JSON list of C-alpha atoms in Angstrom, two decimals:
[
{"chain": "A", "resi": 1158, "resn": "UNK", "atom": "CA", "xyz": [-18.76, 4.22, 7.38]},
{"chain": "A", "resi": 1159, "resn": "UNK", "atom": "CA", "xyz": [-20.59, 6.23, 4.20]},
{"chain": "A", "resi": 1160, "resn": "UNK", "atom": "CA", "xyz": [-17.89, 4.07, 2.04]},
{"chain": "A", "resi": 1161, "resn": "UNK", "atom": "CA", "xyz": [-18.52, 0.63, 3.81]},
{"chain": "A", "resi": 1162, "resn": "UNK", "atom": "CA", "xyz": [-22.77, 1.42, 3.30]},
{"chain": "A", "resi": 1163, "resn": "UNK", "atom": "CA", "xyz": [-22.26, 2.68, -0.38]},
{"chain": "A", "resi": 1164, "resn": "UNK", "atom": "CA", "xyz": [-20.13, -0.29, -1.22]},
{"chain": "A", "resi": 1165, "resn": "UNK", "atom": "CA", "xyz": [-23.01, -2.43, -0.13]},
{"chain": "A", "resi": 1166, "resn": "UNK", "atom": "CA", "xyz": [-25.41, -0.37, -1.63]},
{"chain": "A", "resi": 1167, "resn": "UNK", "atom": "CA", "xyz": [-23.20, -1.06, -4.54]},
{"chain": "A", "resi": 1168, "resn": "UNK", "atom": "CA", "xyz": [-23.26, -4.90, -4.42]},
{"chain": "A", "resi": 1169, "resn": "UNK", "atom": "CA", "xyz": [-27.08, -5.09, -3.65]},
{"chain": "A", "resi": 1170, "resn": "UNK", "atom": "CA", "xyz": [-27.71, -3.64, -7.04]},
{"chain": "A", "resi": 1171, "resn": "UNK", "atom": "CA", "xyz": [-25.33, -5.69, -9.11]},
{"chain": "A", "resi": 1172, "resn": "UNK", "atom": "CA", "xyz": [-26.84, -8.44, -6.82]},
{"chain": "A", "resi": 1173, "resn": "UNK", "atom": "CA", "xyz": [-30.49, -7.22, -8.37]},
{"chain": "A", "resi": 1174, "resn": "UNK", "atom": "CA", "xyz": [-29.55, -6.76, -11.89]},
{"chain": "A", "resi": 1175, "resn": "UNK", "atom": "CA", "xyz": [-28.46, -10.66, -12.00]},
{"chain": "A", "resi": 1176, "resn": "UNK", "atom": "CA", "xyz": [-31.72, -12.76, -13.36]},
{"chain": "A", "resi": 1177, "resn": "UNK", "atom": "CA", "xyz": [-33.72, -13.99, -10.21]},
{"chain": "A", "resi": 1178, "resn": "UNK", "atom": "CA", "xyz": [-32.86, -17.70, -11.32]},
{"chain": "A", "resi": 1179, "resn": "UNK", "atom": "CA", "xyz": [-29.00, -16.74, -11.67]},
{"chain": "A", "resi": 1180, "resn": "UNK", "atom": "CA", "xyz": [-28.67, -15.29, -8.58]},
{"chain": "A", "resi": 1181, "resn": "UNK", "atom": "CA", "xyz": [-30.65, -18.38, -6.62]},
{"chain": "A", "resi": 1182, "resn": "UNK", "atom": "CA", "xyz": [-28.20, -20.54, -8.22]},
{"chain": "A", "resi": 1183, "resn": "UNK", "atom": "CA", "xyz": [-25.78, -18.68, -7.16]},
{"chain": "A", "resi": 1184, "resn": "UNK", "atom": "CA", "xyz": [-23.08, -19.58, -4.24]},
{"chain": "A", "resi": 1185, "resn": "UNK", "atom": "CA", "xyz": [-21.69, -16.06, -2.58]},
{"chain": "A", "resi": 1186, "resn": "UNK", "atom": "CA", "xyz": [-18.99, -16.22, -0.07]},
{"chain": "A", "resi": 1187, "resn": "UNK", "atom": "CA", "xyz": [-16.75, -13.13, 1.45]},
{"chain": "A", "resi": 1188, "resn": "UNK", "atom": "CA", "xyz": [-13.58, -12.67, 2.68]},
{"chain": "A", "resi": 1189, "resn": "UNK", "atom": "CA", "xyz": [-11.85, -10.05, 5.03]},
{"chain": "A", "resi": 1190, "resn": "UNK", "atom": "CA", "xyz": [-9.12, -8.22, 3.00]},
{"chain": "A", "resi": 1191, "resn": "UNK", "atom": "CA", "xyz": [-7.99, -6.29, 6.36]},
{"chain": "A", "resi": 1192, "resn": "UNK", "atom": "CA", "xyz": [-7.43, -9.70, 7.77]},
{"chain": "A", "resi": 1193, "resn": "UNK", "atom": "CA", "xyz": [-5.95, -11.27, 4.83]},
{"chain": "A", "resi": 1194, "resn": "UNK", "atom": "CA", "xyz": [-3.36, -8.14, 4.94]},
{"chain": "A", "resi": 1195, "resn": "UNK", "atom": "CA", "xyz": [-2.37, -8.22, 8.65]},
{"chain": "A", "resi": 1196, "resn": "UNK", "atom": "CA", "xyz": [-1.81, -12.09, 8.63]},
{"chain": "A", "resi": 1197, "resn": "UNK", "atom": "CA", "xyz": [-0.72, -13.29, 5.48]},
{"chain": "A", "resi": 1198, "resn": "UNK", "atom": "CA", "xyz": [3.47, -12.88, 6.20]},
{"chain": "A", "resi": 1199, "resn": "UNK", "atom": "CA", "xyz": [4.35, -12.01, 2.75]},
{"chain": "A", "resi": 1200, "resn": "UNK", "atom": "CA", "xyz": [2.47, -8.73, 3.23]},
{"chain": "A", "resi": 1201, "resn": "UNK", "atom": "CA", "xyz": [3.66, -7.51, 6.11]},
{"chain": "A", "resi": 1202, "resn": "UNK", "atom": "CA", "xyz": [7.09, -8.22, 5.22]},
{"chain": "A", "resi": 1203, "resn": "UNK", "atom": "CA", "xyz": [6.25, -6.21, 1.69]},
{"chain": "A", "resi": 1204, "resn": "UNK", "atom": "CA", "xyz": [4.93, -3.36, 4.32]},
{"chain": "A", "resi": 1205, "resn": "UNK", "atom": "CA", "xyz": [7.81, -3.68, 6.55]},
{"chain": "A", "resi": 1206, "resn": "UNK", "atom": "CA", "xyz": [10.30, -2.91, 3.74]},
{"chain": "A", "resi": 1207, "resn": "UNK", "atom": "CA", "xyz": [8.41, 0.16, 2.41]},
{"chain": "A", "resi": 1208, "resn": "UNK", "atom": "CA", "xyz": [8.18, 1.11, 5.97]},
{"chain": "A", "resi": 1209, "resn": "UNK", "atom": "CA", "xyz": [12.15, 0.85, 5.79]},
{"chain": "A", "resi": 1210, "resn": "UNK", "atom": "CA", "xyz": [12.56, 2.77, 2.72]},
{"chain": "A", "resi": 1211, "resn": "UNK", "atom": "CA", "xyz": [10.13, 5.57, 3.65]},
{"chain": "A", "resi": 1212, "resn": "UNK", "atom": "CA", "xyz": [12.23, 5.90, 6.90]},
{"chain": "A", "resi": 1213, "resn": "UNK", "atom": "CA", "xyz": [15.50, 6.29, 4.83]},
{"chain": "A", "resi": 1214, "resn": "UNK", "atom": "CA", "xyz": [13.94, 8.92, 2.58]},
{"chain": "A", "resi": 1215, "resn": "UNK", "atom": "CA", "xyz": [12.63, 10.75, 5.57]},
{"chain": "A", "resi": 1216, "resn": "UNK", "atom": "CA", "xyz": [16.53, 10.54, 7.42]},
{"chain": "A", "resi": 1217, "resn": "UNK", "atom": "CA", "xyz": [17.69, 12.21, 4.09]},
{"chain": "A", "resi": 1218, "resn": "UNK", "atom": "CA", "xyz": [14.79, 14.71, 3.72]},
{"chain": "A", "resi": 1219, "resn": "UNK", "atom": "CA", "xyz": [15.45, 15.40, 7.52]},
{"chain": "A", "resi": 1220, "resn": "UNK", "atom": "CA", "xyz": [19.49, 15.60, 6.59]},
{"chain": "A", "resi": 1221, "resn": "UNK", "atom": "CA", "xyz": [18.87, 17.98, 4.02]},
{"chain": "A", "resi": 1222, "resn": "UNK", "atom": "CA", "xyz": [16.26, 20.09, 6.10]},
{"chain": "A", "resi": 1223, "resn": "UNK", "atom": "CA", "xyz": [18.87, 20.19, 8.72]},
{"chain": "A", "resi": 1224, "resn": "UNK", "atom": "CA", "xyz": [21.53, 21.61, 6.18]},
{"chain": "A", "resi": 1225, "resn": "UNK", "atom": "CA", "xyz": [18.88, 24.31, 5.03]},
{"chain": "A", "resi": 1226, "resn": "UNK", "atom": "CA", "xyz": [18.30, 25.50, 8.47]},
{"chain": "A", "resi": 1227, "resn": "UNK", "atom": "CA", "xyz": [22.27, 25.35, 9.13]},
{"chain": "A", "resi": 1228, "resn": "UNK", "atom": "CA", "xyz": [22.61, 27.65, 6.12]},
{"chain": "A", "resi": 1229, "resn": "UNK", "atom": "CA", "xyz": [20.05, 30.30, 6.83]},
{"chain": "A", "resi": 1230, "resn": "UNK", "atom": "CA", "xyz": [20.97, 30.75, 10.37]},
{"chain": "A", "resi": 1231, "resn": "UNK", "atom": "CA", "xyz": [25.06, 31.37, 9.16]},
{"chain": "A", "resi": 1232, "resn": "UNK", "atom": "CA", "xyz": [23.56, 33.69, 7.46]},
{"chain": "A", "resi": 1233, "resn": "UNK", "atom": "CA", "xyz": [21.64, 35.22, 9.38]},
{"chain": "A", "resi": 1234, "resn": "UNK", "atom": "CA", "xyz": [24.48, 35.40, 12.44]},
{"chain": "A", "resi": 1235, "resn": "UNK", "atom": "CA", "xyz": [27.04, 36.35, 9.31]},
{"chain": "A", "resi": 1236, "resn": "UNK", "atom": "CA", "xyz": [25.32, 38.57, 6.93]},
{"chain": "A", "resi": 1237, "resn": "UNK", "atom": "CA", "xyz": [26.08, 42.16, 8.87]},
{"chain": "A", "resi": 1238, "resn": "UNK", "atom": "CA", "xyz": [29.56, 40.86, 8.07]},
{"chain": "A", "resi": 1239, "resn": "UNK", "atom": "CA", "xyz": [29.21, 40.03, 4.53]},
{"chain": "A", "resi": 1240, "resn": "UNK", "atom": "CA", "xyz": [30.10, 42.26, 1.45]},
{"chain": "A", "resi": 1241, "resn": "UNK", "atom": "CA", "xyz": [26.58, 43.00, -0.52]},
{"chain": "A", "resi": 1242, "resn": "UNK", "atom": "CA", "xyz": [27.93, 40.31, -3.80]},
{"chain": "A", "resi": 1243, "resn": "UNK", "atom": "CA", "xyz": [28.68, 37.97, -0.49]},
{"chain": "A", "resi": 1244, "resn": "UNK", "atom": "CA", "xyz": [25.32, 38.19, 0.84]},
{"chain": "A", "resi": 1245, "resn": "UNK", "atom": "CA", "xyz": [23.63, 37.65, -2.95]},
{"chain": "A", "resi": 1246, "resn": "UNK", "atom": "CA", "xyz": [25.98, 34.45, -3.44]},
{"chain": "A", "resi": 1247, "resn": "UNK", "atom": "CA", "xyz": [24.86, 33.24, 0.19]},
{"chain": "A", "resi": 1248, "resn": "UNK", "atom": "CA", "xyz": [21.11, 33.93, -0.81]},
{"chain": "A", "resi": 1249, "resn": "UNK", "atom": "CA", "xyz": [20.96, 32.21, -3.76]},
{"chain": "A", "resi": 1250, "resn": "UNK", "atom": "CA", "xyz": [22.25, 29.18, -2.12]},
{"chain": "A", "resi": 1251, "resn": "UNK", "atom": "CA", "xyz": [20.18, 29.04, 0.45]},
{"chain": "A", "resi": 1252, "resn": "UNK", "atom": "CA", "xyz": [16.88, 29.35, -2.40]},
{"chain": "A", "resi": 1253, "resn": "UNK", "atom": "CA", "xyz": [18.92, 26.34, -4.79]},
{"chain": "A", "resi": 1254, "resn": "UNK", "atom": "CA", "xyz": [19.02, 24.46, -1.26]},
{"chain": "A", "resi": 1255, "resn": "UNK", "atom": "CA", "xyz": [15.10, 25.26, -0.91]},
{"chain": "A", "resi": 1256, "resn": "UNK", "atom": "CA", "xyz": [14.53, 23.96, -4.12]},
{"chain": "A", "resi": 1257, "resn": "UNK", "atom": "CA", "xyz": [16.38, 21.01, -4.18]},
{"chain": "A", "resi": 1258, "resn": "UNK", "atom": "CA", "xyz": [14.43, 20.52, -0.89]},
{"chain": "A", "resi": 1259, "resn": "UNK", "atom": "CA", "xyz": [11.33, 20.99, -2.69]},
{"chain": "A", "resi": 1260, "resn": "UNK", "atom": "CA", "xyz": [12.07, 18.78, -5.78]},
{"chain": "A", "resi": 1261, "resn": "UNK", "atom": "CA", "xyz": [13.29, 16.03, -3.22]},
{"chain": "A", "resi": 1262, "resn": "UNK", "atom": "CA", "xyz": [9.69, 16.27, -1.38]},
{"chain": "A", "resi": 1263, "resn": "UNK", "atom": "CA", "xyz": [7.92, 16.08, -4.75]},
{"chain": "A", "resi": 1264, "resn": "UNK", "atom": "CA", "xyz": [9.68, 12.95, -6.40]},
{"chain": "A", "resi": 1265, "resn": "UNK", "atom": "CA", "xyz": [9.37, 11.26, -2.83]},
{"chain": "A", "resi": 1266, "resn": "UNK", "atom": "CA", "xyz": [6.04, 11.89, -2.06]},
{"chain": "A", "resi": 1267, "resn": "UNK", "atom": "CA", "xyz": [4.04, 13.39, -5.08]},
{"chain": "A", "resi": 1268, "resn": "UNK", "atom": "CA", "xyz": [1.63, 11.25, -7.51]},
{"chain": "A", "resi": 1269, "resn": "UNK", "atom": "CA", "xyz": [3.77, 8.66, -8.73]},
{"chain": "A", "resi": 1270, "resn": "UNK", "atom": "CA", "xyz": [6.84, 9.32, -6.50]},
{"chain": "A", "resi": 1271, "resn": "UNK", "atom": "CA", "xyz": [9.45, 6.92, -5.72]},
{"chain": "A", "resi": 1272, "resn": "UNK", "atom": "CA", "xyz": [7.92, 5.90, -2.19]},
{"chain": "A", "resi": 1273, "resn": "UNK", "atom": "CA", "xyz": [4.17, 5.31, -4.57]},
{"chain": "A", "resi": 1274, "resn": "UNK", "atom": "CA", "xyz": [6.27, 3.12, -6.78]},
{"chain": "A", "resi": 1275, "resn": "UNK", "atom": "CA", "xyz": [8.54, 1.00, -4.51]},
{"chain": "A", "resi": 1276, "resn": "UNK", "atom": "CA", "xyz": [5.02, 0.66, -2.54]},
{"chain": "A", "resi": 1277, "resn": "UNK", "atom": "CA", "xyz": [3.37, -0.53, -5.49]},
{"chain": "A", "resi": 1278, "resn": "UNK", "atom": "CA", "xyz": [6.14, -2.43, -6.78]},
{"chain": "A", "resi": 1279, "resn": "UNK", "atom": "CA", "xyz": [6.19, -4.22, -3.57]},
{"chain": "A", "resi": 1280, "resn": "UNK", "atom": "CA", "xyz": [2.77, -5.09, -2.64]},
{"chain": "A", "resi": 1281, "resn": "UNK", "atom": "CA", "xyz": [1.86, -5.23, -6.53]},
{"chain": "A", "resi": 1282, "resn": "UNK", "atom": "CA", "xyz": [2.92, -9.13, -6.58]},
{"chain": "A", "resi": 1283, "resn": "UNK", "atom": "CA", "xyz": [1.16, -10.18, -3.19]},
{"chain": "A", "resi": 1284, "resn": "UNK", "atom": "CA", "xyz": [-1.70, -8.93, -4.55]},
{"chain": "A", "resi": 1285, "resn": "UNK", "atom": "CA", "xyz": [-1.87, -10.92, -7.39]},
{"chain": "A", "resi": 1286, "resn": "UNK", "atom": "CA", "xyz": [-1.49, -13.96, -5.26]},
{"chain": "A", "resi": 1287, "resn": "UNK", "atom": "CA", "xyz": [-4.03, -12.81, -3.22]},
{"chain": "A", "resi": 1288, "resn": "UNK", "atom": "CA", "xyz": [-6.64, -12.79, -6.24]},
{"chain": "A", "resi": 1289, "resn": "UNK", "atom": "CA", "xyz": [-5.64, -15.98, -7.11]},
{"chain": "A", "resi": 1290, "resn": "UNK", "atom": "CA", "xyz": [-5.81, -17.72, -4.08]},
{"chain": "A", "resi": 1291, "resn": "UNK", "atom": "CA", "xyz": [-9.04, -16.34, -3.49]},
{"chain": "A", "resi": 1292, "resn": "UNK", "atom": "CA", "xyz": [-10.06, -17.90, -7.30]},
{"chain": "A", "resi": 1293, "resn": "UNK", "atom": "CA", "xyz": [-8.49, -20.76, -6.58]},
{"chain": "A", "resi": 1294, "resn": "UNK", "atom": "CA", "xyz": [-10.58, -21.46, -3.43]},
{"chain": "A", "resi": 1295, "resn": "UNK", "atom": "CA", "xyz": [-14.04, -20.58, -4.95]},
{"chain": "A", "resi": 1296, "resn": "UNK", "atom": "CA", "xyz": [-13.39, -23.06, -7.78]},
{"chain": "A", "resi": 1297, "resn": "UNK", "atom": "CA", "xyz": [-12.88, -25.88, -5.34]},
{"chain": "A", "resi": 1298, "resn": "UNK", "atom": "CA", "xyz": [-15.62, -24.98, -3.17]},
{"chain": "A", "resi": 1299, "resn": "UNK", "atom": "CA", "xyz": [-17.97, -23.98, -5.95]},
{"chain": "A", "resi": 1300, "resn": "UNK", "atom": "CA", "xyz": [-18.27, -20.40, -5.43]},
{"chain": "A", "resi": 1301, "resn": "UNK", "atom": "CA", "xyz": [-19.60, -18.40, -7.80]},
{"chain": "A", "resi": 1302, "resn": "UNK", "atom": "CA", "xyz": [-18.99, -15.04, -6.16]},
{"chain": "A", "resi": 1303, "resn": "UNK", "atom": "CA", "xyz": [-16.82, -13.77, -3.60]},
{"chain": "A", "resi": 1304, "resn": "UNK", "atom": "CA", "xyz": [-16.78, -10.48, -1.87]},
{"chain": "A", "resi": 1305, "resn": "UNK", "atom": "CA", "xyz": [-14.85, -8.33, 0.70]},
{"chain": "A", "resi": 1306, "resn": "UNK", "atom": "CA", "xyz": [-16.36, -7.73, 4.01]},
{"chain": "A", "resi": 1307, "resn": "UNK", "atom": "CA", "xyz": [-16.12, -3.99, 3.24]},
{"chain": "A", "resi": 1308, "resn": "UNK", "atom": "CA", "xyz": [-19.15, -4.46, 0.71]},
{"chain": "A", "resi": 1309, "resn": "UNK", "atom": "CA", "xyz": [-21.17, -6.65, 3.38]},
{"chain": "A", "resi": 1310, "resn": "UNK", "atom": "CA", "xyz": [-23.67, -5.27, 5.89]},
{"chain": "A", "resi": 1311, "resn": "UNK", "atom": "CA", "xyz": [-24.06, -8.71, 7.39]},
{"chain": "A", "resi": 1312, "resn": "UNK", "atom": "CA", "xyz": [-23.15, -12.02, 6.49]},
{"chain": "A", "resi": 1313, "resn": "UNK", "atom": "CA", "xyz": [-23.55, -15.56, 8.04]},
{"chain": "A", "resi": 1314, "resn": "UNK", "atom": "CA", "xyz": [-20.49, -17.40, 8.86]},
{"chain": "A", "resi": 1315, "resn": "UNK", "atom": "CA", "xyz": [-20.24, -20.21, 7.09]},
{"chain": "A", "resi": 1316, "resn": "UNK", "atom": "CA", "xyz": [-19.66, -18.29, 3.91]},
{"chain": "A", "resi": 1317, "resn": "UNK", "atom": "CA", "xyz": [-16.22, -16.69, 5.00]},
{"chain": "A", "resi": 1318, "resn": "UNK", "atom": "CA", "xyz": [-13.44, -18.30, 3.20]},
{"chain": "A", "resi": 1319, "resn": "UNK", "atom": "CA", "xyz": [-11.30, -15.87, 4.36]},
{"chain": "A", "resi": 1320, "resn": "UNK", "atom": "CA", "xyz": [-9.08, -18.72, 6.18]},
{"chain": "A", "resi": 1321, "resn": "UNK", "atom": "CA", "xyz": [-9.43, -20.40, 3.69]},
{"chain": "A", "resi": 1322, "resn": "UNK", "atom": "CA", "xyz": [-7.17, -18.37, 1.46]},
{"chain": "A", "resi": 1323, "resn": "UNK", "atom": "CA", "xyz": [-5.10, -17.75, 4.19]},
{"chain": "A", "resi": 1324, "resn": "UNK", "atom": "CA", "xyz": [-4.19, -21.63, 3.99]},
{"chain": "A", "resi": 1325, "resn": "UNK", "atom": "CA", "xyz": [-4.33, -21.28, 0.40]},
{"chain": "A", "resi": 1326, "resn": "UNK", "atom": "CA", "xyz": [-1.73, -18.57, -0.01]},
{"chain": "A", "resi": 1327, "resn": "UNK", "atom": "CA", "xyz": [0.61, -20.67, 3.31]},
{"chain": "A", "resi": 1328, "resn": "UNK", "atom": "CA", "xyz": [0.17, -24.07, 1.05]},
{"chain": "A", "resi": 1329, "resn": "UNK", "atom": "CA", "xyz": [1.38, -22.92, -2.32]},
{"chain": "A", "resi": 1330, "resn": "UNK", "atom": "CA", "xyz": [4.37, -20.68, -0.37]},
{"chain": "A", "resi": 1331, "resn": "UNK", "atom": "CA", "xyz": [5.31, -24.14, 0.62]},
{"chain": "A", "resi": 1332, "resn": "UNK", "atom": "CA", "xyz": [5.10, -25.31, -2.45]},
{"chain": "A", "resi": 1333, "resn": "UNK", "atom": "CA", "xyz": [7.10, -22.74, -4.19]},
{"chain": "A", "resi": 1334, "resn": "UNK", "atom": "CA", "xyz": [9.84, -23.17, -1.25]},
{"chain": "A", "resi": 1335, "resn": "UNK", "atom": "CA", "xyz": [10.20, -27.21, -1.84]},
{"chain": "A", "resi": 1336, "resn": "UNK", "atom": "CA", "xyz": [10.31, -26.23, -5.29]},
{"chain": "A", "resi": 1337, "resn": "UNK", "atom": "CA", "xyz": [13.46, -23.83, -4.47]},
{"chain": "A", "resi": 1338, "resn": "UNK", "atom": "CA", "xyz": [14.59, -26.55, -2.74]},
{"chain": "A", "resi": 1339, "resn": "UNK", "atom": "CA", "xyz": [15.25, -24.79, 0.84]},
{"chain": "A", "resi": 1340, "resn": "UNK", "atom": "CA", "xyz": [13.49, -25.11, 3.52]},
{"chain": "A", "resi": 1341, "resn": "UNK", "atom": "CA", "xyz": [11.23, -22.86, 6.24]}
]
């Protein structure tokens, strides 16, 4: 809620800093960027394939955790058994496993790991369209502004061009697929 008010707070005063006669000239719309996301098909398909390949990373994390625990408790049940350079060998494979567990967690999940990237590299694109559908549809309407709902205490109705994106972003997909020549 604090982010939603100080993002408002935010746009009031960039709002205020525009010349009185700029801003009366002005035409402000808005959009909703959670509804853009959760309709528009392209992005949820993006979503649904990083949801895939953070599942697979998880089944191997999970298949290497399993190993791990497999390991120490052989050990454990084992070690009374075990010669002293046995039990040393056995130890230091079960801290290379921990590591390699580790390292695994780290390039998966840490700033700039490989789930960050194929995220980014997915949704990266769709965002781009996004931003220029939502240019594209302020030129033609004569918008001079257009903001997210996030940044918006209230706003009236008529201004929301969120649908209109929405057919913006379905009209040139079509486009692009008559232009690939196959068909929806």
């Amino acid at each position: 809620m604090l982010g939603r008010l100080g993002a408002a707070v935010v746009a009031a005063v960039m709002i205020a800093m525009v010349p009185t006669d700029a801003v009366a000239q002005s035409k402000i719309g808005y959009i909703d960027a959670d509804a853009i996301t959760t309709t528009y098909k392209r992005f949820q398909d993006a979503q649904k394939e990083a949801q895939r390949f953070e599942e697979e990373l998880t089944k191997e994390f999970n298949k290497s955790q399993n190993e791990l625990a497999r390991l120490k408790e052989n050990f454990d049940r084992q070690s009374l058994l075990m010669s002293e350079q046995r039990k040393k060998e056995e130890q230091q494979n079960i801290e290379r496993k921990q590591q390699e567990l580790q390292k695994f967690l780290e390039d998966v999940s840490g700033q700039g790991g490989k789930l960050q990237r194929k995220t980014q590299e997915l949704l990266q694109p769709i965002i781009l369209r996004v931003n220029e559908a939502i240019a594209t549809v302020a030129k033609d309407k004569g918008y001079d502004f257009v903001l997210n709902t996030a940044a918006i205490a209230f706003a009236n109705e008529d201004f929301d061009l969120t649908q209109d994106v929405l057919e913006q972003l379905e009209k040139e997909d079509e486009e692009a697929l008559k232009s690939q020549g196959g068909n929806r």
